[in-house]
XYZ file of C-alpha atoms in Angstrom:
452
model
C -13.177 8.363 18.336
C -16.617 7.325 17.062
C -18.621 5.306 19.615
C -19.442 2.564 17.075
C -15.722 2.044 16.487
C -15.012 1.828 20.223
C -17.765 -0.710 20.858
C -16.789 -2.936 17.932
C -13.105 -2.895 18.888
C -13.924 -3.730 22.522
C -16.170 -6.585 21.404
C -13.453 -8.126 19.235
C -10.772 -7.670 21.902
C -13.047 -9.125 24.560
C -13.873 -12.209 22.517
C -10.178 -12.802 21.794
C -9.298 -12.584 25.510
C -12.141 -15.001 26.333
C -10.846 -17.491 23.775
C -7.382 -17.312 25.337
C -8.514 -18.491 28.764
C -8.147 -22.257 28.148
C -4.404 -21.853 27.546
C -3.672 -19.631 30.539
C -1.449 -21.402 33.002
C 0.844 -22.767 30.314
C 3.087 -19.688 30.515
C 5.415 -21.246 33.114
C 6.004 -24.438 31.133
C 9.393 -24.569 29.398
C 9.690 -25.987 25.907
C 12.857 -26.677 23.963
C 13.039 -24.844 20.653
C 14.713 -25.596 17.341
C 16.612 -22.910 15.487
C 16.535 -23.114 11.688
C 16.346 -21.135 8.457
C 13.316 -21.404 6.168
C 13.199 -19.460 2.906
C 16.217 -17.533 4.174
C 14.432 -16.367 7.351
C 15.551 -17.227 10.889
C 12.924 -19.281 12.765
C 12.540 -20.455 16.360
C 10.048 -23.274 16.942
C 9.288 -25.408 19.986
C 9.379 -29.206 19.785
C 5.602 -29.437 20.330
C 4.956 -26.912 17.479
C 2.923 -24.693 19.835
C 5.228 -21.667 19.547
C 7.061 -20.216 16.601
C 8.838 -16.919 15.969
C 10.254 -15.736 12.654
C 12.333 -12.715 11.661
C 11.306 -10.912 8.470
C 13.772 -8.104 7.757
C 14.178 -6.202 4.494
C 16.440 -3.501 3.073
C 15.726 -1.699 -0.210
C 18.282 0.716 -1.676
C 17.352 2.796 -4.740
C 19.486 4.825 -7.146
C 17.248 7.185 -9.140
C 17.653 9.775 -11.889
C 14.880 12.133 -13.076
C 15.131 13.573 -16.575
C 12.501 16.217 -17.488
C 11.405 16.404 -21.115
C 11.499 20.233 -21.084
C 13.632 22.795 -19.283
C 12.625 23.457 -15.670
C 14.628 26.686 -15.455
C 12.560 29.383 -13.812
C 10.233 26.996 -12.012
C 9.943 27.454 -8.271
C 8.982 24.964 -5.573
C 7.655 25.486 -2.060
C 10.745 25.716 0.187
C 11.434 22.784 2.470
C 11.077 24.085 6.039
C 13.211 21.213 7.363
C 16.281 22.438 5.476
C 18.454 25.208 6.890
C 18.594 26.877 3.472
C 16.323 26.378 0.459
C 16.261 28.954 -2.338
C 12.921 27.653 -3.629
C 14.213 26.777 -7.101
C 12.659 23.650 -8.565
C 15.041 20.712 -8.715
C 14.718 16.931 -8.824
C 16.436 14.891 -6.111
C 18.699 12.567 -8.088
C 20.703 10.144 -6.004
C 20.513 7.224 -3.584
C 17.846 6.583 -0.967
C 16.973 3.852 1.525
C 13.447 3.055 0.358
C 12.710 0.499 3.077
C 14.598 -0.656 6.166
C 12.223 -3.080 7.843
C 12.559 -5.021 11.071
C 9.720 -7.463 11.706
C 8.930 -10.310 14.064
C 6.109 -12.757 13.322
C 4.882 -15.106 16.014
C 2.529 -18.073 16.417
C 1.391 -18.723 19.996
C -0.464 -21.668 21.528
C -1.124 -22.963 17.983
C -4.179 -20.690 17.525
C -2.799 -17.197 18.126
C -0.613 -15.157 15.783
C 0.956 -11.711 15.996
C 3.252 -9.383 14.086
C 5.452 -6.436 14.984
C 6.890 -4.554 11.993
C 8.852 -1.276 11.977
C 10.356 0.731 9.106
C 13.478 2.879 9.609
C 13.686 4.356 6.084
C 14.580 8.048 5.692
C 16.006 7.969 9.241
C 12.502 7.865 10.733
C 10.673 5.190 12.719
C 7.281 4.209 11.313
C 4.935 1.518 12.593
C 3.794 -0.814 9.821
C 2.091 -3.999 11.039
C 1.296 -4.380 14.728
C -1.561 -6.764 15.434
C -2.835 -9.797 17.300
C -4.900 -12.532 15.650
C -6.706 -15.780 16.403
C -7.265 -18.739 14.068
C -10.538 -20.585 14.616
C -9.243 -23.167 12.141
C -6.999 -23.249 9.085
C -9.518 -21.273 7.025
C -11.051 -18.659 9.377
C -9.236 -16.039 11.458
C -9.788 -12.695 13.178
C -7.226 -10.006 13.913
C -7.093 -6.568 15.545
C -4.442 -3.862 15.566
C -2.652 -1.927 12.827
C -2.553 -3.699 9.453
C -3.584 -3.375 5.808
C -7.233 -2.912 4.946
C -8.476 -5.717 2.658
C -8.303 -3.640 -0.537
C -6.527 -4.352 -3.839
C -4.465 -7.416 -4.709
C -1.480 -5.170 -5.492
C -1.763 -3.365 -2.152
C -1.970 -6.602 -0.149
C 0.937 -8.233 -2.001
C 4.190 -7.870 -0.082
C 6.712 -5.432 -1.549
C 9.097 -8.405 -1.919
C 6.962 -9.767 -4.762
C 6.107 -6.601 -6.722
C 7.074 -6.607 -10.393
C 7.953 -2.873 -10.390
C 9.806 -0.635 -7.942
C 6.592 0.875 -6.610
C 2.901 0.080 -6.583
C 0.879 1.860 -9.303
C -0.461 5.364 -8.627
C -4.187 4.505 -8.273
C -3.383 1.810 -5.685
C -1.208 4.180 -3.655
C -3.877 6.887 -3.798
C -7.206 5.108 -3.361
C -6.640 1.537 -2.121
C -6.391 2.134 1.597
C -3.258 1.164 3.458
C -2.528 0.275 7.059
C -5.023 1.443 9.686
C -6.087 0.598 13.210
C -8.927 -1.866 12.960
C -10.355 -5.345 13.291
C -11.145 -7.797 10.500
C -12.339 -11.334 9.863
C -10.879 -13.417 7.026
C -12.087 -16.738 5.587
C -10.862 -18.714 2.588
C -11.192 -21.951 0.689
C -9.453 -23.576 -2.259
C -11.140 -21.270 -4.784
C -12.429 -18.300 -2.776
C -11.271 -15.667 -0.276
C -13.296 -13.174 1.776
C -12.280 -10.513 4.295
C -14.025 -7.563 5.901
C -13.652 -5.279 8.879
C -13.982 -1.887 10.514
C -11.055 0.543 10.495
C -10.119 3.829 12.130
C -7.146 6.117 11.644
C -3.625 5.404 10.489
C -1.048 5.428 13.265
C 0.272 8.962 13.008
C 1.906 11.699 15.043
C -1.477 13.458 15.127
C -2.624 10.901 17.666
C -0.318 12.612 20.179
C -1.877 16.032 19.594
C -4.512 17.520 21.867
C -7.881 18.728 20.607
C -7.565 16.984 17.253
C -11.118 15.608 17.436
C -12.526 12.162 16.777
C -11.044 9.689 14.306
C -12.920 8.852 11.170
C -14.154 5.315 10.686
C -14.687 3.034 7.736
C -15.949 -0.363 6.641
C -13.893 -2.275 4.095
C -14.279 -5.662 2.400
C -12.669 -7.682 -0.375
C -13.586 -10.897 -2.160
C -11.372 -13.011 -4.400
C -12.291 -15.960 -6.621
C -9.958 -18.413 -8.359
C -12.210 -20.602 -10.546
C -9.076 -22.091 -12.128
C -5.912 -22.753 -10.126
C -3.664 -25.427 -11.610
C 0.057 -25.943 -12.016
C 0.116 -24.485 -15.524
C -2.401 -21.702 -15.224
C -4.540 -19.679 -12.816
C -7.448 -17.266 -13.173
C -8.235 -14.743 -10.439
C -11.236 -12.381 -10.219
C -11.831 -10.036 -7.316
C -13.352 -6.855 -6.024
C -13.358 -4.585 -2.998
C -15.325 -1.699 -1.507
C -14.758 0.778 1.312
C -16.943 3.395 3.001
C -15.098 6.005 5.082
C -15.622 9.241 7.009
C -12.632 11.615 7.255
C -10.569 12.179 10.402
C -11.178 15.431 12.293
C -7.523 16.619 12.309
C -8.344 19.604 14.505
C -11.050 21.150 12.299
C -14.821 21.040 12.579
C -15.462 20.613 8.845
C -13.371 17.623 7.872
C -11.161 17.390 4.808
C -9.568 14.616 2.774
C -6.195 14.648 1.044
C -5.513 12.305 -1.862
C -1.953 12.106 -3.162
C 0.522 9.752 -4.804
C 4.180 9.604 -5.701
C 5.099 9.258 -9.411
C 5.973 5.535 -8.931
C 9.343 6.507 -7.480
C 10.306 7.644 -3.980
C 13.829 9.086 -4.136
C 12.346 12.454 -5.047
C 9.714 13.023 -2.368
C 7.453 15.275 -4.472
C 3.857 14.242 -5.166
C 2.720 15.886 -8.397
C -0.863 14.530 -8.370
C -2.330 15.787 -5.122
C -5.493 17.489 -3.818
C -6.803 18.625 -0.449
C -10.608 18.557 -0.456
C -12.491 20.343 2.359
C -15.986 19.739 3.715
C -16.267 16.025 2.962
C -18.952 14.084 4.847
C -17.890 10.647 3.546
C -16.443 8.887 0.520
C -16.756 5.443 -1.057
C -14.145 3.506 -3.045
C -14.798 0.529 -5.322
C -12.300 -1.667 -7.123
C -12.210 -4.588 -9.557
C -9.323 -7.052 -10.041
C -8.457 -9.609 -12.719
C -5.384 -11.793 -13.239
C -4.252 -14.690 -15.426
C -1.112 -16.804 -15.026
C -0.087 -19.207 -17.760
C 3.236 -20.978 -17.277
C 5.858 -18.205 -17.272
C 3.426 -15.382 -18.116
C 1.447 -13.366 -15.540
C -0.964 -10.574 -16.514
C -3.132 -8.657 -14.070
C -4.779 -5.298 -13.505
C -7.261 -3.280 -11.495
C -9.766 -0.464 -11.921
C -10.678 1.765 -8.971
C -13.351 4.432 -8.552
C -13.894 6.890 -5.676
C -17.014 8.984 -4.998
C -16.965 11.860 -2.459
C -20.016 13.409 -0.777
C -19.234 17.046 0.069
C -20.847 20.390 0.888
C -20.148 24.102 1.311
C -21.113 26.466 4.108
C -23.576 29.282 3.511
C -24.714 31.351 6.513
C -23.403 28.547 8.733
C -25.670 26.087 6.911
C -24.372 23.023 5.048
C -25.425 23.128 1.397
C -24.831 19.928 -0.542
C -22.598 19.932 -3.617
C -22.557 17.471 -6.475
C -20.474 14.427 -5.661
C -16.871 14.452 -6.835
C -15.601 11.416 -8.743
C -12.040 10.156 -9.218
C -10.751 7.029 -10.905
C -7.663 5.122 -11.926
C -6.425 1.856 -13.394
C -3.310 -0.154 -14.133
C -2.358 -3.171 -16.252
C 0.779 -5.287 -15.718
C 2.398 -8.087 -17.710
C 5.303 -10.173 -16.390
C 7.323 -12.882 -18.148
C 9.810 -15.051 -16.250
C 12.708 -15.504 -18.682
C 14.568 -17.792 -16.277
C 12.852 -19.677 -13.493
C 9.214 -20.160 -12.532
C 6.498 -17.534 -12.410
C 4.894 -16.469 -9.118
C 2.378 -18.961 -7.742
C -1.127 -18.148 -6.583
C -1.694 -18.209 -2.812
C -5.376 -19.017 -2.135
C -5.000 -18.189 1.573
C -4.225 -14.575 0.568
C -5.866 -14.367 -2.898
C -2.672 -13.009 -4.427
C 0.429 -14.048 -6.369
C 3.420 -14.184 -4.067
C 6.646 -16.237 -3.920
C 9.208 -16.381 -6.709
C 10.351 -20.026 -6.801
C 13.915 -20.885 -7.749
C 14.824 -24.429 -8.711
C 17.877 -23.795 -10.873
C 21.334 -22.241 -10.692
C 21.485 -18.665 -11.875
C 18.256 -17.724 -10.153
C 15.217 -16.118 -11.794
C 15.173 -13.389 -14.416
C 11.943 -11.460 -14.964
C 10.892 -8.862 -17.546
C 7.730 -6.858 -16.939
C 5.862 -3.807 -18.191
C 3.063 -1.700 -16.773
C 0.769 1.168 -17.725
C -1.174 3.066 -15.073
C -3.445 6.101 -14.886
C -4.891 8.229 -12.110
C -7.287 11.195 -12.308
C -7.748 13.642 -9.441
C -9.621 16.301 -11.439
C -13.374 16.823 -11.030
C -15.574 19.468 -12.652
C -19.047 18.134 -11.798
C -19.582 21.090 -9.451
C -18.537 24.104 -11.502
C -18.685 26.374 -8.438
C -16.128 24.208 -6.628
C -13.897 22.322 -9.086
C -11.083 20.047 -7.939
C -7.831 20.213 -9.895
C -5.495 17.734 -8.262
C -4.061 16.646 -11.593
C -3.985 13.469 -13.637
C -1.106 11.351 -14.904
C -0.154 8.337 -16.993
C 2.863 6.223 -16.091
C 4.528 3.743 -18.462
C 7.242 1.494 -17.044
C 9.500 -1.400 -17.992
C 11.389 -3.556 -15.501
C 14.109 -6.188 -15.480
C 14.452 -8.076 -12.189
C 17.117 -10.646 -11.377
C 16.830 -12.901 -8.306
C 20.282 -14.585 -8.034
C 19.110 -16.259 -4.816
C 15.630 -16.164 -3.244
C 16.503 -13.365 -0.787
C 18.303 -10.956 -3.113
C 16.912 -8.949 -6.019
C 18.607 -6.573 -8.446
C 16.107 -4.485 -10.395
C 16.432 -2.078 -13.314
C 13.421 0.170 -13.908
C 12.479 2.792 -16.492
C 9.338 4.944 -16.096
C 7.912 7.741 -18.189
C 5.576 10.129 -16.343
C 3.017 11.974 -18.475
C 1.454 14.624 -16.202
C -1.354 17.003 -17.107
C -1.155 20.761 -16.447
C -2.810 20.499 -13.021
C -0.220 18.059 -11.638
C 1.651 20.739 -9.680
C 2.019 19.267 -6.179
C -1.078 21.068 -4.874
C 0.051 24.414 -6.269
C 3.578 24.196 -4.856
C 5.219 24.321 -8.316
C 4.939 27.757 -9.957
C 6.758 30.157 -12.285
C 6.872 33.918 -11.771
C 3.997 33.592 -9.338
C 1.799 31.894 -11.940
C 0.264 28.451 -11.727
C 1.916 25.625 -13.638
C -1.305 25.177 -15.640
C -0.745 28.657 -17.138
C 2.958 28.473 -17.936
C 3.171 24.770 -18.866
C -0.175 23.734 -20.427
C 1.180 20.327 -21.518
C 2.266 19.471 -17.988
C 5.674 18.655 -16.524
C 6.669 15.271 -17.997
C 9.824 13.370 -17.116
C 11.720 10.079 -17.398
C 12.861 8.082 -14.371
C 15.773 5.630 -14.379
C 16.067 3.485 -11.257
C 18.321 0.746 -9.955
C 17.204 -1.256 -6.910
C 18.999 -3.635 -4.580
C 16.713 -5.620 -2.265
C 17.827 -7.895 0.560
C 15.363 -9.960 2.581
C 16.497 -11.989 5.594
């Protein structure tokens, strides 16, 4: 791991331990606790309000059908090594999947400390999501360290419970960070929000491997402004930036892989995908804008990524022209029944769906998104990871605050290079040769979400 990362993490951890000293000695004191439900979540809270623990569990079940616009007969796919038998014929995975199965505990300790432990059991695997410890200097400034989301993208930071579509848009999944080991400071006021930190690797099985080399490191920050935030309407403007070096992953010359699902997860194939070797570092920038007016919410983002890379010649590093990728999305949501999501200044995002009437909330939304993973600036070393447009329409019904039934339609318009990093072929030929218009398809999805 990079020495800068070690020193910064130790400094943050040390300061947090120092701040804890005044409350040591209170561990043996017993406090009576109340048991109650708030927003459908089970809470335990002591009488003196010094300790609180809350369960935050979620189950998402998806039923998905994929309908290609052209015949896929004759197409082959890289065999799945985890299956006992796989003939290599291309086929979509229609059916039911457990998209998320989350078990989470959130805690507040000694009034100033907070922590979270969040696991996902989807696809019969255990994956660490959030696992961090934090300290609140006051109601508007906090610091935290552990494994959590980098401060990038309003859509990325918004909980999956409050998304308008089944999945986040492709450019957010591909470029806007995710959860990593790190430390960050966050501050906010009534009309502004600011967060920044240093981050290492994602928690991954590679961390158990020997000789994998040092983790990459990165610096990420986001700012959000809400010049107007009233009952009837809200305006949000924001931006984020991230500088990152790749992880070693057992090789001397580091590589980066960018990839995204086609806004559906039942079929586990990523059509837009590229593995880029010899990357020294890369930078991602993003812009956000949102407007809420009564029952209408419209928002979107644009993201841009620039990679610095090289090639080896006689064991010497020769610089190449920087590669550039980009993407965007635009979403519109109208709450037919019930109230639209409210703006949360402490998170600079739109979150809860409020229900004040029988019959719950009924929402209709639409989204267009685009991602481009092709780059031809360096003709000697082009990158053809593919590009795609996605157009979706959604109808979400919240009969009660903790249950959601969603109906989603998506059309995927892929270019000829969107071939899952060369894994989709025909007669040994690349998809770009045999299907120059790309492999396009429709997706029909039904979702049941339970949060408790």
